[in-house]
């Protein structure tokens, strides 16, 4: 399965990309929400997106709303990965349709476990 | 570290919790006791142990023993045992116990309480309040410091990030400064007690489910057999015992037989 990693920090993109490819995913990356939507449109092999909240151009929350508004992406799983750690933020993201929420900083084990909840990796 | 101090510590660990401290594990002792020695202002781990040898001190002895054991754990650890609880074991027990309407679950080495609270959340989520039922979770540990933490039910973001699905986080936790605290209704499902598994248990009701995960590894062979014998005696004959994913029970097939449910192994006592 292909995963799309959206984060404006190059370091974070490379950390997440490394973890995901070690787990066995093909990785594509984007630096903001709008670029993320473009990647998603041109590549129907993407089954999972890891998206940061605070992004230029289109933020992660708007990205999630856009994806969830389009039935073509109903099967795409979304995980928000963010420094925002207030309970209200997590709730808001879940309401918008993310499947899981990872608070930064995280460890590789956190990612693996969240994927296991979604049936996308072995716990 | 001084050999006589290592030997002393070995016997202390044996007596305190039946814990096996192998030859050559001096590095482990230094790593585990270093922080305690520093916190209590001893010059070194050796100084701390020498002091304890010359002047028996119950409180210090307890602190040393507790610092020697790992308390690492996480919510919904290993994921699939909890899946099996939800899909198979709880539905089965709810049917079998329809007469007595009583369910008893024991997290027998609960560390900071994540295992017990995971079970409580799972019950609440998937089986509601089970009106008219008496559902109790007992959570115990040899470490009283751990029991205090577990009672409080307050966890760092890192502890939460590991293992708690986001929808459960928003439903069953509140932010408490930088920590996240388990909500009161979940906390009230759990009774906390200090229990050393290596010594005879205090009176406990017969359990439907016992978790003894990632604790048997600390015991020497004889202690482990004794602990398992007592656990078998405290588990209903159609109950379920869980041990850690890496712990094998082959040597104790006279006490328990194995049930393989989906990807999960659990055990029933032979009677
Ligand atoms: C690695 S944790 C396991 C926690 C949890 N059961 C799990 O699987 O994640 C081990 C726990 O066993 C406890 N422990 C060690 N010796 C014990 C004993 N003799 N009786 C009860 N608990 C003990 C430790 O204090 C620690 O909290």
Short mmCIF file of C-alpha atoms and ligand atoms in Angstrom, two decimals:
data_model
loop_
_atom_site.label_atom_id
_atom_site.label_comp_id
_atom_site.label_asym_id
_atom_site.label_seq_id
_atom_site.Cartn_x
_atom_site.Cartn_y
_atom_site.Cartn_z
CA UNK A 1 0.00 0.00 0.00
CA UNK A 2 1.12 3.56 -0.67
CA UNK A 3 1.20 6.19 2.07
CA UNK A 4 1.19 9.94 1.58
CA UNK A 5 3.15 11.92 4.19
CA UNK A 6 2.24 15.61 4.42
CA UNK A 7 4.40 17.83 6.62
CA UNK A 8 6.02 21.19 5.99
CA UNK A 9 9.14 20.21 7.91
CA UNK A 10 11.63 18.33 5.77
CA UNK A 11 13.09 16.62 8.82
CA UNK A 12 9.68 15.36 9.90
CA UNK A 13 8.85 14.18 6.35
CA UNK A 14 12.03 12.20 6.28
CA UNK A 15 11.52 10.68 9.76
CA UNK A 16 7.99 9.59 8.91
CA UNK A 17 8.99 8.39 5.45
CA UNK A 18 11.75 6.28 6.92
CA UNK A 19 9.46 4.70 9.53
CA UNK A 20 6.76 4.00 6.97
CA UNK A 21 9.03 2.47 4.40
CA UNK A 22 10.64 0.26 7.06
CA UNK A 23 7.17 -0.99 7.94
CA UNK A 24 6.69 -1.82 4.28
CA UNK A 25 4.80 1.06 2.71
CA UNK A 26 5.67 2.89 -0.51
CA UNK A 27 5.97 6.54 0.46
CA UNK A 28 5.10 9.74 -1.37
CA UNK A 29 5.44 13.11 0.34
CA UNK A 30 4.02 16.60 0.16
CA UNK A 31 4.81 19.84 1.99
CA UNK A 32 1.30 21.22 2.45
CA UNK A 33 -2.36 20.36 2.11
CA UNK A 34 -2.86 21.60 -1.42
CA UNK A 35 0.12 19.65 -2.71
CA UNK A 36 -1.20 16.68 -0.74
CA UNK A 37 -4.57 16.85 -2.50
CA UNK A 38 -2.78 16.93 -5.87
CA UNK A 39 -0.75 13.82 -5.00
CA UNK A 40 -3.90 12.07 -3.89
CA UNK A 41 -5.71 12.95 -7.13
CA UNK A 42 -2.96 11.75 -9.42
CA UNK A 43 -2.21 8.51 -7.53
CA UNK A 44 -5.11 6.17 -6.74
CA UNK A 45 -2.75 3.69 -5.04
CA UNK A 46 -2.62 5.86 -1.92
CA UNK A 47 -4.53 4.15 0.87
CA UNK A 48 -3.26 6.06 3.87
CA UNK A 49 -2.31 9.67 4.62
CA UNK A 50 -0.29 10.98 7.56
CA UNK A 51 -0.97 14.69 7.78
CA UNK A 52 0.30 17.45 10.05
CA UNK A 53 -2.18 20.05 11.35
CA UNK A 54 -0.28 23.30 10.92
CA UNK A 55 0.67 23.66 7.26
CA UNK A 56 1.02 26.53 4.79
CA UNK A 57 -1.39 26.91 1.85
CA UNK A 58 -3.98 24.43 3.11
CA UNK A 59 -3.72 23.19 6.67
CA UNK A 60 -4.17 19.59 7.77
CA UNK A 61 -7.66 20.15 9.12
CA UNK A 62 -8.83 21.68 5.82
CA UNK A 63 -7.14 18.84 3.97
CA UNK A 64 -9.07 16.29 6.02
CA UNK A 65 -12.34 18.11 5.36
CA UNK A 66 -11.62 18.21 1.62
CA UNK A 67 -10.77 14.51 1.50
CA UNK A 68 -13.79 13.47 3.55
CA UNK A 69 -16.08 15.58 1.33
CA UNK A 70 -15.16 13.46 -1.69
CA UNK A 71 -16.68 9.95 -1.73
CA UNK A 72 -13.92 8.82 -4.09
CA UNK A 73 -11.63 8.77 -1.04
CA UNK A 74 -13.93 6.91 1.33
CA UNK A 75 -11.43 4.06 1.61
CA UNK A 76 -8.44 6.29 2.30
CA UNK A 77 -7.39 6.17 5.96
CA UNK A 78 -6.27 9.40 7.58
CA UNK A 79 -3.95 9.88 10.54
CA UNK A 80 -3.31 13.35 11.92
CA UNK A 81 0.21 13.79 13.30
CA UNK A 82 0.40 17.03 15.22
CA UNK A 83 1.96 19.09 17.99
CA UNK A 84 -1.56 20.18 18.91
CA UNK A 85 -2.36 18.16 22.01
CA UNK A 86 -5.52 19.70 23.43
CA UNK A 87 -8.40 17.29 23.84
CA UNK A 88 -10.66 19.64 21.84
CA UNK A 89 -8.25 19.45 18.89
CA UNK A 90 -8.26 15.66 18.93
CA UNK A 91 -12.07 15.69 19.06
CA UNK A 92 -12.29 18.18 16.23
CA UNK A 93 -10.00 16.08 14.04
CA UNK A 94 -11.98 12.92 14.78
CA UNK A 95 -15.22 14.71 13.99
CA UNK A 96 -13.77 15.83 10.67
CA UNK A 97 -13.06 12.20 9.85
CA UNK A 98 -9.51 11.26 10.81
CA UNK A 99 -9.11 7.63 11.82
CA UNK A 100 -6.33 8.22 14.36
CA UNK A 101 -4.46 11.09 15.97
CA UNK A 102 -0.78 10.99 16.92
CA UNK A 103 0.60 13.66 19.21
CA UNK A 104 4.15 14.85 18.58
CA UNK A 105 6.64 13.87 19.81
CA UNK A 106 6.01 10.22 19.01
CA UNK A 107 8.08 7.07 18.71
CA UNK A 108 8.15 4.51 15.96
CA UNK A 109 6.25 2.16 18.27
CA UNK A 110 3.42 4.69 18.50
CA UNK A 111 3.03 4.72 14.73
CA UNK A 112 3.12 0.93 14.52
CA UNK A 113 0.44 0.65 17.20
CA UNK A 114 -1.86 3.18 15.58
CA UNK A 115 -1.49 1.29 12.30
CA UNK A 116 -2.34 -1.92 14.13
CA UNK A 117 -5.57 -0.34 15.42
CA UNK A 118 -6.48 0.36 11.80
CA UNK A 119 -5.54 -3.16 10.75
CA UNK A 120 -2.66 -1.84 8.64
CA UNK A 121 0.24 -3.42 10.54
CA UNK A 122 0.95 -6.20 13.01
CA UNK A 123 0.97 -4.95 16.60
CA UNK B 1 30.30 -3.27 42.08
CA UNK B 2 31.57 -5.15 45.12
CA UNK B 3 30.84 -8.91 44.92
CA UNK B 4 29.51 -9.10 48.48
CA UNK B 5 27.03 -6.31 47.66
CA UNK B 6 25.85 -8.13 44.56
CA UNK B 7 25.35 -11.33 46.56
CA UNK B 8 23.43 -9.41 49.21
CA UNK B 9 21.20 -7.83 46.58
CA UNK B 10 20.57 -11.19 44.99
CA UNK B 11 19.25 -12.62 48.20
CA UNK B 12 17.24 -9.48 48.92
CA UNK B 13 15.52 -9.77 45.54
CA UNK B 14 14.83 -13.46 46.08
CA UNK B 15 13.27 -12.85 49.46
CA UNK B 16 11.38 -9.76 48.52
CA UNK B 17 9.74 -10.93 45.34
CA UNK B 18 11.18 -14.28 44.33
CA UNK B 19 13.05 -12.36 41.69
CA UNK B 20 15.95 -14.04 40.02
CA UNK B 21 19.06 -11.89 39.64
CA UNK B 22 21.52 -13.77 37.50
CA UNK B 23 25.28 -13.91 37.84
CA UNK B 24 26.90 -11.23 35.71
CA UNK B 25 23.99 -8.80 35.89
CA UNK B 26 25.98 -6.17 37.77
CA UNK B 27 25.47 -3.71 34.90
CA UNK B 28 21.73 -4.09 35.32
CA UNK B 29 21.98 -3.33 39.03
CA UNK B 30 24.00 -0.18 38.35
CA UNK B 31 21.55 0.99 35.69
CA UNK B 32 18.51 0.38 37.86
CA UNK B 33 19.83 1.58 41.21
CA UNK B 34 21.91 4.51 39.94
CA UNK B 35 18.96 6.94 39.88
CA UNK B 36 17.84 5.87 43.37
CA UNK B 37 21.37 6.23 44.78
CA UNK B 38 21.63 9.72 43.29
CA UNK B 39 18.19 10.76 44.47
CA UNK B 40 18.97 9.64 48.02
CA UNK B 41 22.39 11.30 47.89
CA UNK B 42 24.59 8.21 48.11
CA UNK B 43 28.02 8.47 46.50
CA UNK B 44 27.49 5.26 44.56
CA UNK B 45 25.31 2.19 44.27
CA UNK B 46 27.91 0.31 46.34
CA UNK B 47 27.60 2.83 49.15
CA UNK B 48 23.84 2.50 49.10
CA UNK B 49 23.97 -1.30 49.31
CA UNK B 50 26.72 -1.34 51.94
CA UNK B 51 24.58 0.93 54.08
CA UNK B 52 21.58 -1.31 53.66
CA UNK B 53 23.67 -4.34 54.64
CA UNK B 54 24.94 -2.76 57.83
CA UNK B 55 21.64 -1.21 58.83
CA UNK B 56 18.49 -3.01 57.82
CA UNK B 57 15.92 -0.42 56.83
CA UNK B 58 12.56 -1.63 55.59
CA UNK B 59 11.72 1.44 53.56
CA UNK B 60 15.06 1.62 51.78
CA UNK B 61 14.94 -2.11 51.17
CA UNK B 62 11.56 -1.77 49.52
CA UNK B 63 12.76 1.12 47.36
CA UNK B 64 15.76 -0.89 46.24
CA UNK B 65 13.68 -3.93 45.37
CA UNK B 66 11.14 -1.85 43.47
CA UNK B 67 13.77 -0.01 41.50
CA UNK B 68 15.25 -3.33 40.36
CA UNK B 69 12.17 -4.40 38.39
CA UNK B 70 10.96 -2.94 35.09
CA UNK B 71 7.54 -1.41 35.19
CA UNK B 72 7.24 -0.76 31.50
CA UNK B 73 3.75 -1.29 30.17
CA UNK B 74 1.22 0.33 27.87
CA UNK B 75 -2.49 0.67 27.26
CA UNK B 76 -3.91 -2.22 25.22
CA UNK B 77 -0.49 -3.84 25.20
CA UNK B 78 -0.09 -6.31 22.30
CA UNK B 79 -3.52 -5.27 20.92
CA UNK B 80 -4.81 -8.74 20.00
CA UNK B 81 -5.53 -10.07 23.51
CA UNK B 82 -7.94 -7.15 23.88
CA UNK B 83 -9.46 -7.89 20.50
CA UNK B 84 -10.08 -11.44 21.69
CA UNK B 85 -11.57 -10.21 24.97
CA UNK B 86 -14.01 -8.07 23.04
CA UNK B 87 -14.92 -10.56 20.32
CA UNK B 88 -14.92 -13.86 22.20
CA UNK B 89 -14.15 -13.88 25.90
CA UNK B 90 -16.49 -11.22 27.27
CA UNK B 91 -19.44 -12.39 25.15
CA UNK B 92 -18.75 -15.93 26.38
CA UNK B 93 -18.49 -14.93 30.05
CA UNK B 94 -21.54 -12.70 29.89
CA UNK B 95 -23.51 -15.70 28.68
CA UNK B 96 -22.04 -18.13 31.21
CA UNK B 97 -22.43 -15.76 34.15
CA UNK B 98 -26.00 -14.75 33.29
CA UNK B 99 -27.08 -16.48 36.51
CA UNK B 100 -24.73 -14.84 39.00
CA UNK B 101 -24.33 -11.62 36.98
CA UNK B 102 -20.86 -11.25 38.40
CA UNK B 103 -17.59 -10.70 36.57
CA UNK B 104 -14.22 -10.53 38.29
CA UNK B 105 -11.03 -9.57 36.56
CA UNK B 106 -7.55 -9.37 38.10
CA UNK B 107 -4.61 -7.47 36.68
CA UNK B 108 -2.02 -9.14 38.87
CA UNK B 109 1.08 -7.08 38.04
CA UNK B 110 -0.59 -3.87 37.01
CA UNK B 111 2.40 -1.49 37.08
CA UNK B 112 0.93 2.02 36.58
CA UNK B 113 -2.53 0.59 35.88
CA UNK B 114 -2.76 0.72 32.10
CA UNK B 115 -3.79 -2.93 31.76
CA UNK B 116 -6.65 -2.61 34.23
CA UNK B 117 -7.92 0.65 32.75
CA UNK B 118 -7.73 -0.82 29.25
CA UNK B 119 -10.06 -3.61 30.34
CA UNK B 120 -12.39 -1.12 32.03
CA UNK B 121 -12.58 1.05 28.91
CA UNK B 122 -13.13 -1.97 26.70
CA UNK B 123 -16.01 -3.15 28.88
CA UNK B 124 -17.59 0.29 28.99
CA UNK B 125 -17.25 0.77 25.23
CA UNK B 126 -18.56 -2.55 24.04
CA UNK B 127 -20.76 -3.88 26.81
CA UNK B 128 -22.06 -0.65 28.32
CA UNK B 129 -22.78 -0.52 32.01
CA UNK B 130 -24.13 -4.10 32.19
CA UNK B 131 -27.07 -2.99 34.33
CA UNK B 132 -27.77 -5.31 37.25
CA UNK B 133 -24.29 -6.83 37.00
CA UNK B 134 -21.53 -6.71 39.56
CA UNK B 135 -18.32 -6.10 37.58
CA UNK B 136 -15.08 -5.57 39.51
CA UNK B 137 -11.51 -5.25 38.33
CA UNK B 138 -8.78 -5.82 40.90
CA UNK B 139 -5.40 -4.33 40.04
CA UNK B 140 -2.39 -5.22 42.13
CA UNK B 141 1.36 -4.91 42.09
CA UNK B 142 4.19 -5.62 44.51
CA UNK B 143 5.27 -1.99 44.22
CA UNK B 144 3.33 0.40 46.40
CA UNK B 145 4.71 3.33 44.39
CA UNK B 146 3.17 1.80 41.27
CA UNK B 147 -0.14 1.29 43.06
CA UNK B 148 -0.21 4.95 44.04
CA UNK B 149 0.41 5.99 40.43
CA UNK B 150 -2.18 3.55 39.16
CA UNK B 151 -4.83 4.86 41.57
CA UNK B 152 -4.22 8.39 40.40
CA UNK B 153 -4.67 7.30 36.79
CA UNK B 154 -2.69 10.20 35.37
CA UNK B 155 -0.43 9.61 32.36
CA UNK B 156 2.07 11.54 30.28
CA UNK B 157 1.42 12.24 26.65
CA UNK B 158 4.01 9.66 25.70
CA UNK B 159 2.21 7.00 27.73
CA UNK B 160 -1.09 7.98 26.12
CA UNK B 161 0.32 8.11 22.61
CA UNK B 162 1.30 4.48 23.08
CA UNK B 163 -1.75 2.37 22.85
CA UNK B 164 -4.78 4.56 23.43
CA UNK B 165 -6.94 4.80 20.31
CA UNK B 166 -7.85 8.46 19.76
CA UNK B 167 -11.59 7.97 20.09
CA UNK B 168 -11.07 6.38 23.53
CA UNK B 169 -8.75 9.21 24.53
CA UNK B 170 -11.42 11.82 23.90
CA UNK B 171 -14.12 9.76 25.61
CA UNK B 172 -12.33 8.51 28.71
CA UNK B 173 -9.58 11.02 29.53
CA UNK B 174 -9.39 14.67 30.52
CA UNK B 175 -6.34 16.89 30.22
CA UNK B 176 -4.78 17.61 33.59
CA UNK B 177 -1.93 20.07 33.02
CA UNK B 178 0.50 18.24 30.79
CA UNK B 179 -0.93 14.88 31.85
CA UNK B 180 -4.04 13.02 30.81
CA UNK B 181 -6.22 11.59 33.57
CA UNK B 182 -8.59 8.66 33.25
CA UNK B 183 -12.16 9.71 33.96
CA UNK B 184 -13.73 8.95 37.29
CA UNK B 185 -16.32 6.44 36.00
CA UNK B 186 -13.51 4.26 34.61
CA UNK B 187 -11.34 4.66 37.72
CA UNK B 188 -14.23 3.53 39.87
CA UNK B 189 -14.39 0.19 38.12
CA UNK B 190 -10.97 -0.74 39.53
CA UNK B 191 -9.89 -1.63 43.08
CA UNK B 192 -6.17 -1.25 43.76
CA UNK B 193 -4.19 -3.37 46.23
CA UNK B 194 -0.59 -4.09 46.98
CA UNK B 195 -0.01 -7.83 46.51
CA UNK B 196 3.26 -9.72 46.18
CA UNK B 197 2.63 -12.66 43.87
CA UNK B 198 5.66 -14.50 45.26
CA UNK B 199 4.09 -14.94 48.69
CA UNK B 200 0.71 -16.48 49.58
CA UNK B 201 -2.14 -14.29 48.33
CA UNK B 202 -4.53 -12.47 50.65
CA UNK B 203 -8.10 -13.74 50.42
CA UNK B 204 -9.46 -12.95 46.97
CA UNK B 205 -12.64 -14.02 45.22
CA UNK B 206 -12.29 -16.54 42.39
CA UNK B 207 -11.55 -14.69 39.18
CA UNK B 208 -13.03 -15.03 35.70
CA UNK B 209 -9.98 -13.50 34.04
CA UNK B 210 -6.45 -13.09 35.37
CA UNK B 211 -3.70 -11.10 33.69
CA UNK B 212 -0.23 -12.14 34.81
CA UNK B 213 1.58 -10.65 31.86
CA UNK B 214 5.26 -9.83 31.75
CA UNK B 215 5.87 -10.58 35.40
CA UNK B 216 6.53 -14.34 35.52
CA UNK B 217 9.84 -13.67 33.76
CA UNK B 218 11.22 -12.14 36.95
CA UNK B 219 10.75 -15.26 39.04
CA UNK B 220 13.08 -18.19 39.42
CA UNK B 221 11.77 -21.58 38.36
CA UNK B 222 10.40 -22.67 41.76
CA UNK B 223 8.76 -19.36 42.54
CA UNK B 224 7.15 -19.26 39.11
CA UNK B 225 5.61 -22.69 39.64
CA UNK B 226 4.31 -21.65 43.06
CA UNK B 227 2.85 -18.43 41.67
CA UNK B 228 1.14 -20.29 38.84
CA UNK B 229 -0.21 -22.89 41.23
CA UNK B 230 -1.77 -20.16 43.36
CA UNK B 231 -3.13 -18.36 40.29
CA UNK B 232 -4.70 -21.62 39.10
CA UNK B 233 -6.34 -21.93 42.51
CA UNK B 234 -7.77 -18.42 42.21
CA UNK B 235 -9.15 -18.80 38.69
CA UNK B 236 -12.56 -20.29 37.92
CA UNK B 237 -12.31 -23.50 36.01
CA UNK B 238 -13.88 -21.92 32.94
CA UNK B 239 -11.89 -18.69 33.42
CA UNK B 240 -9.01 -17.32 31.40
CA UNK B 241 -5.38 -16.63 32.30
CA UNK B 242 -3.24 -14.34 30.16
CA UNK B 243 0.56 -14.35 30.30
CA UNK B 244 2.96 -12.16 28.32
CA UNK B 245 3.44 -12.67 24.60
CA UNK B 246 6.99 -13.96 25.07
CA UNK B 247 6.23 -16.18 28.07
CA UNK B 248 5.83 -19.88 27.51
CA UNK B 249 3.76 -22.15 29.69
CA UNK B 250 4.95 -25.51 28.34
CA UNK B 251 6.58 -26.45 31.64
CA UNK B 252 3.30 -25.88 33.50
CA UNK B 253 0.93 -27.97 31.42
CA UNK B 254 0.10 -29.94 34.58
CA UNK B 255 -1.44 -26.74 35.99
CA UNK B 256 -2.97 -25.12 32.91
CA UNK B 257 -4.11 -26.13 29.46
CA UNK B 258 -3.92 -23.81 26.51
CA UNK B 259 -6.79 -22.28 24.57
CA UNK B 260 -5.93 -20.76 21.23
CA UNK B 261 -8.50 -18.13 20.28
CA UNK B 262 -7.71 -16.39 17.01
CA UNK B 263 -4.20 -15.02 17.50
CA UNK B 264 -4.36 -15.10 21.28
CA UNK B 265 -3.18 -17.83 23.64
CA UNK B 266 -4.80 -18.03 27.03
CA UNK B 267 -4.95 -20.71 29.69
CA UNK B 268 -7.45 -22.57 31.82
CA UNK B 269 -6.65 -24.32 35.07
CA UNK B 270 -6.73 -28.13 35.16
CA UNK B 271 -9.04 -29.32 37.90
C1 LIG C 1 6.86 -5.15 32.97
S1 LIG C 1 5.61 -4.76 34.17
C2 LIG C 1 4.21 -5.57 33.44
C3 LIG C 1 2.95 -4.74 33.50
C4 LIG C 1 1.74 -5.31 32.75
N1 LIG C 1 1.26 -6.53 33.36
C5 LIG C 1 2.08 -5.54 31.30
O1 LIG C 1 2.14 -6.68 30.86
O2 LIG C 1 2.31 -4.57 30.59
C6 LIG C 1 6.07 -5.82 35.53
C7 LIG C 1 5.39 -5.47 36.83
O3 LIG C 1 5.49 -6.59 37.70
C8 LIG C 1 5.63 -6.11 39.02
N2 LIG C 1 6.17 -7.17 39.87
C9 LIG C 1 7.44 -7.62 39.94
N3 LIG C 1 7.56 -8.59 40.88
C10 LIG C 1 6.31 -8.76 41.39
C11 LIG C 1 5.76 -9.60 42.40
N4 LIG C 1 6.54 -10.45 43.08
N5 LIG C 1 4.44 -9.51 42.67
C12 LIG C 1 3.66 -8.64 42.00
N6 LIG C 1 4.12 -7.82 41.05
C13 LIG C 1 5.43 -7.87 40.75
C14 LIG C 1 6.52 -4.89 38.86
O4 LIG C 1 6.42 -4.01 39.96
C15 LIG C 1 6.01 -4.29 37.56
O5 LIG C 1 5.05 -3.31 37.80
#
